PDB file of C-alpha atoms in Angstrom:
ATOM      1  CA  MET R   1     178.504 -91.156 189.761  1.00 93.00           C
ATOM      2  CA  THR R   2     175.353 -90.104 187.598  1.00 97.00           C
ATOM      3  CA  GLU R   3     175.393 -91.442 183.553  1.00 96.00           C
ATOM      4  CA  PRO R   4     175.615 -88.184 181.262  1.00 95.00           C
ATOM      5  CA  LEU R   5     173.136 -89.220 178.663  1.00 97.00           C
ATOM      6  CA  PHE R   6     174.143 -86.543 176.827  1.00 96.00           C
ATOM      7  CA  ARG R   7     177.749 -86.737 176.135  1.00 92.00           C
ATOM      8  CA  SER R   8     176.331 -90.369 174.329  1.00 91.00           C
ATOM      9  CA  ASP R   9     173.223 -88.801 172.433  1.00 96.00           C
ATOM     10  CA  ALA R  10     173.227 -84.691 172.265  1.00 97.00           C
ATOM     11  CA  TYR R  11     169.661 -86.140 170.914  1.00 98.00           C
ATOM     12  CA  LEU R  12     167.838 -87.291 173.448  1.00 98.00           C
ATOM     13  CA  ARG R  13     165.182 -85.221 175.266  1.00 98.00           C
ATOM     14  CA  GLU R  14     163.918 -87.444 177.587  1.00 98.00           C
ATOM     15  CA  THR R  15     164.603 -90.306 179.651  1.00 98.00           C
ATOM     16  CA  THR R  16     164.391 -92.238 183.027  1.00 97.00           C
ATOM     17  CA  GLY R  17     166.322 -92.087 186.102  1.00 97.00           C
ATOM     18  CA  ARG R  18     166.554 -92.933 189.679  1.00 98.00           C
ATOM     19  CA  VAL R  19     167.014 -90.491 192.377  1.00 98.00           C
ATOM     20  CA  THR R  20     170.278 -90.992 194.397  1.00 98.00           C
ATOM     21  CA  GLY R  21     170.013 -88.331 196.566  1.00 97.00           C
ATOM     22  CA  HIS R  22     170.079 -84.261 197.271  1.00 97.00           C
ATOM     23  CA  THR R  23     172.524 -81.737 198.934  1.00 97.00           C
ATOM     24  CA  PRO R  24     172.431 -79.259 200.661  1.00 94.00           C
ATOM     25  CA  GLU R  25     171.464 -76.797 197.970  1.00 94.00           C
ATOM     26  CA  GLY R  26     168.063 -78.576 197.213  1.00 95.00           C
ATOM     27  CA  GLY R  27     169.818 -79.948 193.820  1.00 97.00           C
ATOM     28  CA  ILE R  28     168.211 -83.735 192.891  1.00 98.00           C
ATOM     29  CA  VAL R  29     171.211 -85.468 191.842  1.00 98.00           C
ATOM     30  CA  VAL R  30     170.071 -88.500 189.800  1.00 98.00           C
ATOM     31  CA  ASP R  31     172.167 -91.442 188.540  1.00 98.00           C
ATOM     32  CA  ARG R  32     171.431 -90.635 184.753  1.00 98.00           C
ATOM     33  CA  THR R  33     171.059 -88.466 183.857  1.00 98.00           C
ATOM     34  CA  VAL R  34     170.130 -85.867 179.507  1.00 98.00           C
ATOM     35  CA  PHE R  35     170.483 -82.329 181.618  1.00 98.00           C
ATOM     36  CA  TYR R  36     174.055 -81.329 180.376  1.00 98.00           C
ATOM     37  CA  ALA R  37     175.963 -80.187 183.848  1.00 97.00           C
ATOM     38  CA  THR R  38     177.638 -76.220 183.603  1.00 96.00           C
ATOM     39  CA  GLY R  39     180.511 -77.017 182.869  1.00 92.00           C
ATOM     40  CA  GLY R  40     183.181 -75.243 179.962  1.00 88.00           C
ATOM     41  CA  GLY R  41     181.462 -72.286 179.086  1.00 93.00           C
ATOM     42  CA  GLN R  42     178.331 -74.366 178.589  1.00 96.00           C
ATOM     43  CA  PRO R  43     175.013 -73.367 180.310  1.00 98.00           C
ATOM     44  CA  GLY R  44     173.097 -76.466 182.528  1.00 98.00           C
ATOM     45  CA  ASP R  45     170.673 -77.717 180.709  1.00 98.00           C
ATOM     46  CA  CYS R  46     166.657 -76.525 182.381  1.00 98.00           C
ATOM     47  CA  GLY R  47     163.140 -78.596 182.266  1.00 98.00           C
ATOM     48  CA  LEU R  48     161.053 -80.675 184.152  1.00 98.00           C
ATOM     49  CA  VAL R  49     161.120 -83.616 185.796  1.00 98.00           C
ATOM     50  CA  GLU R  50     158.529 -85.580 187.557  1.00 98.00           C
ATOM     51  CA  TRP R  51     156.846 -88.750 189.601  1.00 98.00           C
ATOM     52  CA  ASP R  52     154.689 -90.165 191.229  1.00 96.00           C
ATOM     53  CA  GLY R  53     153.156 -87.496 193.223  1.00 90.00           C
ATOM     54  CA  GLY R  54     154.597 -84.097 192.224  1.00 96.00           C
ATOM     55  CA  ARG R  55     156.634 -82.448 189.256  1.00 97.00           C
ATOM     56  CA  LEU R  56     159.315 -79.769 188.788  1.00 98.00           C
ATOM     57  CA  THR R  57     160.626 -76.875 186.422  1.00 98.00           C
ATOM     58  CA  ILE R  58     164.498 -77.665 186.605  1.00 98.00           C
ATOM     59  CA  ALA R  59     165.935 -74.295 185.953  1.00 98.00           C
ATOM     60  CA  THR R  60     169.528 -75.722 185.924  1.00 98.00           C
ATOM     61  CA  ALA R  61     171.797 -78.840 185.884  1.00 98.00           C
ATOM     62  CA  VAL R  62     175.298 -78.338 187.760  1.00 98.00           C
ATOM     63  CA  LYS R  63     178.455 -81.137 188.741  1.00 96.00           C
ATOM     64  CA  VAL R  64     178.598 -82.452 192.883  1.00 96.00           C
ATOM     65  CA  GLU R  65     181.252 -84.369 194.337  1.00 92.00           C
ATOM     66  CA  GLY R  66     181.916 -88.079 193.130  1.00 90.00           C
ATOM     67  CA  GLY R  67     180.570 -87.708 189.739  1.00 91.00           C
ATOM     68  CA  GLY R  68     177.546 -87.136 190.319  1.00 96.00           C
ATOM     69  CA  ILE R  69     175.028 -84.136 188.563  1.00 98.00           C
ATOM     70  CA  ALA R  70     172.503 -82.477 190.038  1.00 98.00           C
ATOM     71  CA  LEU R  71     169.433 -81.125 189.172  1.00 98.00           C
ATOM     72  CA  VAL R  72     168.883 -77.690 190.160  1.00 98.00           C
ATOM     73  CA  PRO R  73     165.001 -76.991 191.138  1.00 98.00           C
ATOM     74  CA  ALA R  74     164.023 -73.679 189.808  1.00 97.00           C
ATOM     75  CA  GLU R  75     161.855 -72.963 192.600  1.00 95.00           C
ATOM     76  CA  PRO R  76     162.202 -74.382 196.389  1.00 91.00           C
ATOM     77  CA  LEU R  77     159.418 -77.073 196.785  1.00 92.00           C
ATOM     78  CA  ALA R  78     159.820 -80.997 197.633  1.00 94.00           C
ATOM     79  CA  LEU R  79     162.051 -82.564 196.192  1.00 97.00           C
ATOM     80  CA  PRO R  80     161.249 -86.104 195.067  1.00 97.00           C
ATOM     81  CA  PRO R  81     162.579 -88.862 197.394  1.00 97.00           C
ATOM     82  CA  VAL R  82     165.537 -91.066 197.290  1.00 97.00           C
ATOM     83  CA  GLY R  83     164.793 -93.885 195.282  1.00 97.00           C
ATOM     84  CA  ALA R  84     162.288 -92.167 193.321  1.00 98.00           C
ATOM     85  CA  PRO R  85     162.159 -93.397 189.875  1.00 98.00           C
ATOM     86  CA  LEU R  86     162.013 -89.861 187.959  1.00 98.00           C
ATOM     87  CA  MET R  87     160.767 -89.337 184.436  1.00 98.00           C
ATOM     88  CA  GLN R  88     163.137 -86.091 182.517  1.00 98.00           C
ATOM     89  CA  ARG R  89     162.560 -84.185 180.006  1.00 98.00           C
ATOM     90  CA  ILE R  90     165.109 -81.073 179.176  1.00 98.00           C
ATOM     91  CA  ASP R  91     163.969 -77.677 176.999  1.00 98.00           C
ATOM     92  CA  TRP R  92     165.512 -79.253 174.222  1.00 98.00           C
ATOM     93  CA  ASP R  93     164.623 -75.793 171.724  1.00 98.00           C
ATOM     94  CA  ARG R  94     167.029 -74.148 174.304  1.00 98.00           C
ATOM     95  CA  ARG R  95     169.176 -77.061 174.039  1.00 98.00           C
ATOM     96  CA  HIS R  96     169.492 -77.432 170.525  1.00 98.00           C
ATOM     97  CA  ARG R  97     170.374 -73.400 170.612  1.00 98.00           C
ATOM     98  CA  HIS R  98     173.478 -74.215 172.785  1.00 98.00           C
ATOM     99  CA  MET R  99     174.627 -76.860 170.437  1.00 98.00           C
ATOM    100  CA  ARG R 100     174.060 -75.294 166.988  1.00 98.00           C
ATOM    101  CA  VAL R 101     176.411 -72.003 168.935  1.00 98.00           C
ATOM    102  CA  HIS R 102     179.291 -74.863 170.598  1.00 98.00           C
ATOM    103  CA  THR R 103     179.451 -76.005 167.411  1.00 98.00           C
ATOM    104  CA  ALA R 104     179.817 -72.880 165.370  1.00 98.00           C
ATOM    105  CA  LEU R 105     182.672 -71.752 168.128  1.00 98.00           C
ATOM    106  CA  HIS R 106     184.902 -74.713 167.100  1.00 97.00           C
ATOM    107  CA  LEU R 107     184.250 -73.406 163.631  1.00 98.00           C
ATOM    108  CA  LEU R 108     185.476 -70.292 164.947  1.00 98.00           C
ATOM    109  CA  SER R 109     187.718 -71.515 166.130  1.00 96.00           C
ATOM    110  CA  VAL R 110     189.474 -72.741 162.618  1.00 97.00           C
ATOM    111  CA  VAL R 111     188.909 -69.609 160.811  1.00 97.00           C
ATOM    112  CA  ILE R 112     191.111 -67.195 163.184  1.00 96.00           C
ATOM    113  CA  PRO R 113     193.634 -70.507 164.025  1.00 95.00           C
ATOM    114  CA  LEU R 114     195.093 -68.635 167.583  1.00 94.00           C
ATOM    115  CA  PRO R 115     194.956 -69.551 170.860  1.00 93.00           C
ATOM    116  CA  VAL R 116     191.546 -69.104 172.911  1.00 93.00           C
ATOM    117  CA  THR R 117     191.595 -67.994 176.351  1.00 92.00           C
ATOM    118  CA  GLY R 118     187.956 -67.660 177.038  1.00 91.00           C
ATOM    119  CA  GLY R 119     184.326 -68.509 175.864  1.00 93.00           C
ATOM    120  CA  GLN R 120     181.042 -68.542 176.238  1.00 96.00           C
ATOM    121  CA  ILE R 121     177.929 -70.486 174.761  1.00 97.00           C
ATOM    122  CA  GLY R 122     173.816 -68.670 175.075  1.00 97.00           C
ATOM    123  CA  ALA R 123     170.601 -69.961 173.905  1.00 96.00           C
ATOM    124  CA  GLU R 124     171.430 -67.040 170.901  1.00 96.00           C
ATOM    125  CA  ARG R 125     174.851 -66.082 171.032  1.00 97.00           C
ATOM    126  CA  GLY R 126     177.780 -67.360 171.532  1.00 97.00           C
ATOM    127  CA  ARG R 127     182.245 -65.771 172.027  1.00 97.00           C
ATOM    128  CA  LEU R 128     185.434 -66.007 172.010  1.00 96.00           C
ATOM    129  CA  ASP R 129     188.417 -64.714 173.514  1.00 95.00           C
ATOM    130  CA  PHE R 130     190.902 -64.729 171.113  1.00 95.00           C
ATOM    131  CA  ALA R 131     195.661 -63.826 173.000  1.00 94.00           C
ATOM    132  CA  MET R 132     195.240 -61.792 169.623  1.00 93.00           C
ATOM    133  CA  PRO R 133     197.251 -58.822 169.963  1.00 89.00           C
ATOM    134  CA  GLU R 134     195.161 -56.626 166.699  1.00 89.00           C
ATOM    135  CA  PRO R 135     192.425 -56.608 165.971  1.00 89.00           C
ATOM    136  CA  PRO R 136     190.618 -58.539 163.271  1.00 90.00           C
ATOM    137  CA  VAL R 137     191.153 -55.747 159.567  1.00 88.00           C
ATOM    138  CA  ASP R 138     188.830 -57.902 157.972  1.00 94.00           C
ATOM    139  CA  VAL R 139     185.520 -58.908 159.932  1.00 95.00           C
ATOM    140  CA  ALA R 140     183.126 -59.910 156.773  1.00 96.00           C
ATOM    141  CA  ALA R 141     185.653 -61.851 155.341  1.00 97.00           C
ATOM    142  CA  LEU R 142     185.730 -64.123 158.751  1.00 97.00           C
ATOM    143  CA  GLU R 143     182.309 -64.114 158.803  1.00 98.00           C
ATOM    144  CA  THR R 144     182.016 -65.617 154.500  1.00 98.00           C
ATOM    145  CA  ALA R 145     184.512 -68.103 156.182  1.00 98.00           C
ATOM    146  CA  LEU R 146     182.560 -69.220 158.829  1.00 98.00           C
ATOM    147  CA  ASN R 147     179.424 -69.521 157.222  1.00 98.00           C
ATOM    148  CA  ALA R 148     181.714 -71.291 154.330  1.00 98.00           C
ATOM    149  CA  LEU R 149     182.630 -74.085 156.647  1.00 98.00           C
ATOM    150  CA  ILE R 150     179.339 -74.441 158.179  1.00 98.00           C
ATOM    151  CA  GLY R 151     178.284 -75.140 154.540  1.00 98.00           C
ATOM    152  CA  ARG R 152     180.129 -77.622 153.477  1.00 98.00           C
ATOM    153  CA  ASP R 153     178.305 -79.942 156.057  1.00 98.00           C
ATOM    154  CA  LEU R 154     180.795 -81.784 157.931  1.00 98.00           C
ATOM    155  CA  ALA R 155     179.743 -83.961 159.987  1.00 98.00           C
ATOM    156  CA  VAL R 156     180.857 -83.879 163.553  1.00 98.00           C
ATOM    157  CA  THR R 157     181.766 -87.281 165.452  1.00 97.00           C
ATOM    158  CA  ASP R 158     183.586 -87.799 168.323  1.00 93.00           C
ATOM    159  CA  ASP R 159     186.409 -90.370 170.087  1.00 90.00           C
ATOM    160  CA  TRP R 160     187.769 -90.921 172.809  1.00 87.00           C
ATOM    161  CA  ILE R 161     191.478 -90.880 173.455  1.00 81.00           C
ATOM    162  CA  THR R 162     193.312 -91.392 177.281  1.00 82.00           C
ATOM    163  CA  ASP R 163     194.712 -88.815 179.435  1.00 77.00           C
ATOM    164  CA  ALA R 164     198.278 -90.342 178.828  1.00 79.00           C
ATOM    165  CA  GLU R 165     197.085 -89.065 175.131  1.00 78.00           C
ATOM    166  CA  LEU R 166     195.925 -85.953 175.641  1.00 76.00           C
ATOM    167  CA  GLN R 167     199.046 -84.704 177.953  1.00 76.00           C
ATOM    168  CA  ALA R 168     201.706 -86.323 174.724  1.00 75.00           C
ATOM    169  CA  ASN R 169     199.507 -84.006 172.035  1.00 77.00           C
ATOM    170  CA  PRO R 170     198.816 -80.658 173.973  1.00 72.00           C
ATOM    171  CA  GLY R 171     198.270 -79.419 169.946  1.00 73.00           C
ATOM    172  CA  LEU R 172     195.056 -80.978 170.690  1.00 73.00           C
ATOM    173  CA  VAL R 173     193.627 -78.005 173.498  1.00 75.00           C
ATOM    174  CA  LYS R 174     193.297 -74.286 172.142  1.00 74.00           C
ATOM    175  CA  THR R 175     191.672 -73.064 174.903  1.00 73.00           C
ATOM    176  CA  LEU R 176     194.362 -71.498 177.442  1.00 60.00           C
ATOM    177  CA  SER R 177     191.674 -70.695 180.031  1.00 60.00           C
ATOM    178  CA  VAL R 178     189.284 -74.453 180.026  1.00 60.00           C
ATOM    179  CA  MET R 179     191.291 -77.564 180.412  1.00 61.00           C
ATOM    180  CA  PRO R 180     189.438 -80.436 179.526  1.00 63.00           C
ATOM    181  CA  PRO R 181     187.260 -82.779 181.226  1.00 61.00           C
ATOM    182  CA  MET R 182     190.187 -85.213 182.353  1.00 56.00           C
ATOM    183  CA  GLY R 183     190.975 -87.250 185.466  1.00 57.00           C
ATOM    184  CA  GLN R 184     188.286 -90.285 184.793  1.00 66.00           C
ATOM    185  CA  GLY R 185     191.118 -92.183 182.265  1.00 72.00           C
ATOM    186  CA  ARG R 186     189.918 -90.546 179.296  1.00 80.00           C
ATOM    187  CA  VAL R 187     188.805 -87.592 177.746  1.00 84.00           C
ATOM    188  CA  ARG R 188     186.174 -87.216 174.328  1.00 87.00           C
ATOM    189  CA  LEU R 189     187.897 -85.788 171.531  1.00 91.00           C
ATOM    190  CA  VAL R 190     184.957 -83.956 169.031  1.00 95.00           C
ATOM    191  CA  ARG R 191     186.117 -84.410 165.819  1.00 96.00           C
ATOM    192  CA  ILE R 192     184.281 -82.420 162.657  1.00 97.00           C
ATOM    193  CA  GLY R 193     184.833 -83.052 159.135  1.00 97.00           C
ATOM    194  CA  ALA R 194     186.924 -86.398 158.135  1.00 95.00           C
ATOM    195  CA  GLY R 195     189.890 -87.768 156.095  1.00 94.00           C
ATOM    196  CA  ALA R 196     190.524 -85.004 153.991  1.00 94.00           C
ATOM    197  CA  ASP R 197     187.729 -83.167 154.655  1.00 95.00           C
ATOM    198  CA  GLN R 198     188.638 -82.856 158.576  1.00 96.00           C
ATOM    199  CA  VAL R 199     188.545 -79.473 159.903  1.00 97.00           C
ATOM    200  CA  ASP R 200     188.945 -79.624 163.104  1.00 96.00           C
ATOM    201  CA  LEU R 201     190.375 -82.166 165.810  1.00 93.00           C
ATOM    202  CA  GLN R 202     190.223 -81.038 170.172  1.00 91.00           C
ATOM    203  CA  PRO R 203     188.932 -82.244 173.517  1.00 90.00           C
ATOM    204  CA  CYS R 204     184.943 -81.042 174.662  1.00 90.00           C
ATOM    205  CA  GLY R 205     182.793 -82.433 177.039  1.00 90.00           C
ATOM    206  CA  GLY R 206     180.240 -80.178 175.236  1.00 94.00           C
ATOM    207  CA  THR R 207     177.226 -80.818 173.118  1.00 97.00           C
ATOM    208  CA  HIS R 208     177.020 -80.655 169.514  1.00 98.00           C
ATOM    209  CA  VAL R 209     175.012 -80.671 166.180  1.00 98.00           C
ATOM    210  CA  SER R 210     175.629 -84.116 164.219  1.00 98.00           C
ATOM    211  CA  ARG R 211     176.296 -81.737 161.272  1.00 98.00           C
ATOM    212  CA  THR R 212     177.408 -78.470 159.788  1.00 98.00           C
ATOM    213  CA  ALA R 213     174.258 -77.122 158.452  1.00 98.00           C
ATOM    214  CA  GLU R 214     172.558 -77.742 160.825  1.00 98.00           C
ATOM    215  CA  ILE R 215     174.095 -74.568 162.620  1.00 98.00           C
ATOM    216  CA  GLY R 216     172.315 -72.546 159.736  1.00 98.00           C
ATOM    217  CA  ARG R 217     174.528 -69.161 158.907  1.00 98.00           C
ATOM    218  CA  VAL R 218     175.460 -67.055 161.939  1.00 98.00           C
ATOM    219  CA  GLU R 219     176.828 -63.142 162.095  1.00 98.00           C
ATOM    220  CA  ILE R 220     180.206 -62.134 163.850  1.00 97.00           C
ATOM    221  CA  GLY R 221     179.668 -59.109 165.898  1.00 94.00           C
ATOM    222  CA  LYS R 222     181.225 -56.791 167.435  1.00 86.00           C
ATOM    223  CA  ILE R 223     184.783 -57.458 168.549  1.00 93.00           C
ATOM    224  CA  GLU R 224     185.929 -56.154 171.844  1.00 93.00           C
ATOM    225  CA  ASN R 225     188.887 -54.870 173.090  1.00 92.00           C
ATOM    226  CA  LYS R 226     189.785 -57.349 176.180  1.00 88.00           C
ATOM    227  CA  GLY R 227     193.449 -56.544 177.065  1.00 83.00           C
ATOM    228  CA  ARG R 228     196.566 -56.033 175.816  1.00 82.00           C
ATOM    229  CA  GLN R 229     197.123 -58.823 173.695  1.00 86.00           C
ATOM    230  CA  ASN R 230     193.255 -60.158 173.950  1.00 92.00           C
ATOM    231  CA  ARG R 231     190.297 -59.582 171.828  1.00 95.00           C
ATOM    232  CA  ARG R 232     186.405 -61.072 172.100  1.00 96.00           C
ATOM    233  CA  VAL R 233     185.045 -61.742 168.713  1.00 97.00           C
ATOM    234  CA  ASN R 234     181.538 -63.328 169.260  1.00 97.00           C
ATOM    235  CA  ILE R 235     179.082 -64.712 167.131  1.00 98.00           C
ATOM    236  CA  THR R 236     174.962 -64.829 166.475  1.00 98.00           C
ATOM    237  CA  LEU R 237     172.963 -67.419 164.738  1.00 98.00           C
ATOM    238  CA  ALA R 238     170.480 -65.385 162.332  1.00 92.00           C
TER     239      ALA R 238
END
């Protein structure tokens, strides 16, 4: 089991840890990490690790059996030994862009209140696929509404509920293709705004900025036809 430090503090850029194992593919399994593991449409973090006598560039991080996270080296070089103390540092600029895009996509699902059938997060842009038979009539109005939400500088916070509570409230889940992370007894809810200013609440295991103004201005790009009932809406950090 790896302690996912990014879940409690998305702004943590480095940490010490200990190597607990190696995967057959050459990944480094650690007891705790700041590296986000690929999942939910968000790429794994890249960065570097250092130990006594060695240093490796990390290309990404992935989930492994037993609740572990493995750091995947960019090159097939010598790995730190099991038990070694390990300093971990993420590529913060890339992670922060993922956080901005991810939070913007939550707000996109507010201005387009339709079921989400897929999504992807990048360092410059992101997209959501919607169950939308017809494309939106006024894309400029959607972009204005999205940036207006961003400009309200709403707080982004999280809460936890049990798996049973989520199952009893299926309306919290906006995604049709990706189920929220369950199976550990509790599920993380990401809330944008509070009280009368709350605009969104949904289960999510990714990383987000702490306030919406941190996203900056975004642009809505091409609306793609992805089937008779699906439209893909792309956004870009301006």
